[in-house]
């Protein structure tokens, strides 16, 4: 495995205990971090909102047993408080949260001087100043371990991918914060597993330090993002081919 790049993988969302553990077990030897959303900031209130805090003890158990850090999305200060209670110290800020300075400020203050790692996804719209603003809020609150995640930007145009690819903006972030690792999330950028292999192949390797993949033990039945989640076999194929 090419250890130059970090590998983060896991389901879009926790759906039940068996799905979580089965997915994790299929990835366990191949990943640096395990991702699993438990609070999903869905566009529609009718969509699956995530399993919620009842999944926290499972993630805590996985971390402890397998010594692999688990990462979840946080959208409020109370999410942070609950995560810390269950020893989850790696948290990401979703694209729909990065756009909101009130939210990013509130979350940044809730981790002030805590030993946490924060990953900041690009804002859903291509206003790079919002991405920069979020990075600065966390860094001003004393967060030392920050990564950014590039997952593409919303477009009104009829484009090939779910989100618009803007490596030019990633380049600006890389120039401005050369010390902050950038993770590429081809799952959310493409919105479709058919494109993921090509996106990995054509990645700007010079700009990124790792990848985040959505992987589900049974993507067809997934309650969210079912078109873009890889099966464990598809994931392992990519890992063997490229890393
Ligand atoms: C996710 O990572 O599952 C997610 C909701 O991503 P984004 O915020 O990039 O849409
Ligand atoms: Mn998702």
Short mmCIF file of N, CA and C and ligand atoms in Angstrom, two decimals, residues 10-13 35-37 39-42 73 92-98 121-124 149-152 162-163 185 187-189 212 214 224-225 228, ligand 1:
data_model
loop_
_atom_site.label_atom_id
_atom_site.label_comp_id
_atom_site.label_asym_id
_atom_site.label_seq_id
_atom_site.Cartn_x
_atom_site.Cartn_y
_atom_site.Cartn_z
N UNK A 10 -15.73 4.40 5.08
CA UNK A 10 -16.82 3.96 5.94
C UNK A 10 -18.14 4.37 5.33
N UNK A 11 -19.23 3.96 5.95
CA UNK A 11 -20.54 4.25 5.35
C UNK A 11 -20.91 5.72 5.45
N UNK A 12 -21.78 6.15 4.54
CA UNK A 12 -22.32 7.51 4.64
C UNK A 12 -22.92 7.67 6.03
N UNK A 13 -23.76 6.70 6.40
CA UNK A 13 -24.46 6.81 7.68
C UNK A 13 -24.52 5.46 8.38
N UNK A 35 -14.85 6.37 8.90
CA UNK A 35 -15.88 7.41 8.92
C UNK A 35 -17.26 6.77 9.03
N UNK A 36 -18.19 7.41 9.73
CA UNK A 36 -19.55 6.90 9.82
C UNK A 36 -20.42 8.03 10.36
N UNK A 37 -21.29 8.56 9.50
CA UNK A 37 -22.16 9.66 9.95
C UNK A 37 -23.24 9.15 10.88
N UNK A 39 -25.27 11.80 12.60
CA UNK A 39 -26.25 12.87 12.44
C UNK A 39 -26.11 13.36 11.01
N UNK A 40 -27.14 13.19 10.22
CA UNK A 40 -27.06 13.55 8.81
C UNK A 40 -27.86 14.83 8.56
N UNK A 41 -27.16 15.86 8.12
CA UNK A 41 -27.84 17.13 7.82
C UNK A 41 -28.48 17.06 6.45
N UNK A 42 -29.62 16.39 6.35
CA UNK A 42 -30.22 16.16 5.04
C UNK A 42 -30.94 17.39 4.50
N UNK A 73 -19.55 13.32 11.61
CA UNK A 73 -19.85 14.72 11.29
C UNK A 73 -20.51 15.37 12.50
N UNK A 92 -15.83 15.85 11.51
CA UNK A 92 -15.76 16.69 10.32
C UNK A 92 -16.96 17.64 10.27
N UNK A 93 -16.71 18.73 9.56
CA UNK A 93 -17.72 19.78 9.36
C UNK A 93 -18.25 19.57 7.94
N UNK A 94 -19.54 19.35 7.81
CA UNK A 94 -20.13 19.04 6.51
C UNK A 94 -20.23 20.28 5.62
N UNK A 95 -20.39 20.01 4.32
CA UNK A 95 -20.44 21.10 3.34
C UNK A 95 -21.58 22.09 3.60
N UNK A 96 -22.67 21.57 4.19
CA UNK A 96 -23.81 22.45 4.47
C UNK A 96 -23.61 23.25 5.75
N UNK A 97 -22.61 22.87 6.53
CA UNK A 97 -22.30 23.62 7.76
C UNK A 97 -21.20 24.65 7.50
N UNK A 98 -20.25 24.30 6.65
CA UNK A 98 -19.12 25.22 6.40
C UNK A 98 -19.61 26.57 5.85
N UNK A 121 -14.90 20.30 5.45
CA UNK A 121 -15.28 20.07 4.06
C UNK A 121 -15.47 21.40 3.35
N UNK A 122 -15.25 21.43 2.05
CA UNK A 122 -15.47 22.69 1.33
C UNK A 122 -16.95 23.06 1.44
N UNK A 123 -17.25 24.37 1.42
CA UNK A 123 -18.66 24.78 1.49
C UNK A 123 -19.39 24.31 0.25
N UNK A 124 -20.68 24.10 0.38
CA UNK A 124 -21.43 23.53 -0.75
C UNK A 124 -21.41 24.45 -1.98
N UNK A 149 -11.32 18.87 3.47
CA UNK A 149 -11.83 17.82 2.57
C UNK A 149 -12.44 18.49 1.34
N UNK A 150 -11.95 18.07 0.19
CA UNK A 150 -12.46 18.58 -1.08
C UNK A 150 -13.52 17.60 -1.59
N UNK A 151 -14.78 18.06 -1.70
CA UNK A 151 -15.89 17.18 -2.12
C UNK A 151 -16.71 17.80 -3.27
N UNK A 152 -16.15 18.86 -3.87
CA UNK A 152 -16.83 19.47 -5.02
C UNK A 152 -17.91 20.45 -4.58
N UNK A 162 -22.16 14.73 -9.52
CA UNK A 162 -23.11 15.33 -8.57
C UNK A 162 -22.66 16.75 -8.20
N UNK A 163 -21.35 16.92 -8.07
CA UNK A 163 -20.81 18.24 -7.72
C UNK A 163 -19.71 18.63 -8.69
N UNK A 185 -12.52 13.63 -1.54
CA UNK A 185 -13.70 12.78 -1.34
C UNK A 185 -14.39 12.57 -2.70
N UNK A 187 -16.35 10.28 -3.58
CA UNK A 187 -17.72 9.75 -3.44
C UNK A 187 -18.73 10.89 -3.55
N UNK A 188 -18.52 11.95 -2.76
CA UNK A 188 -19.48 13.06 -2.83
C UNK A 188 -19.28 13.90 -4.08
N UNK A 189 -18.05 13.98 -4.57
CA UNK A 189 -17.86 14.77 -5.79
C UNK A 189 -18.61 14.13 -6.95
N UNK A 212 -11.08 10.14 1.03
CA UNK A 212 -12.20 9.65 1.84
C UNK A 212 -13.19 8.98 0.90
N UNK A 214 -16.81 6.61 0.59
CA UNK A 214 -17.98 6.02 1.25
C UNK A 214 -18.09 4.55 0.84
N UNK A 224 -28.97 6.31 2.60
CA UNK A 224 -28.55 7.62 2.06
C UNK A 224 -27.43 7.38 1.06
N UNK A 225 -27.30 8.29 0.11
CA UNK A 225 -26.20 8.26 -0.88
C UNK A 225 -25.94 6.86 -1.46
N UNK A 228 -23.48 6.30 -4.60
CA UNK A 228 -22.05 6.65 -4.54
C UNK A 228 -21.26 5.82 -3.54
C1 LIG B 1 -20.95 13.05 4.25
O1 LIG B 1 -19.73 13.04 4.31
O2 LIG B 1 -21.65 12.03 4.43
C2 LIG B 1 -21.65 14.29 3.84
C3 LIG B 1 -22.89 14.56 4.19
O3 LIG B 1 -20.90 15.04 3.06
P1 LIG B 1 -21.05 16.52 2.49
O4 LIG B 1 -21.13 17.41 3.70
O5 LIG B 1 -19.78 16.65 1.73
O6 LIG B 1 -22.27 16.57 1.62
#
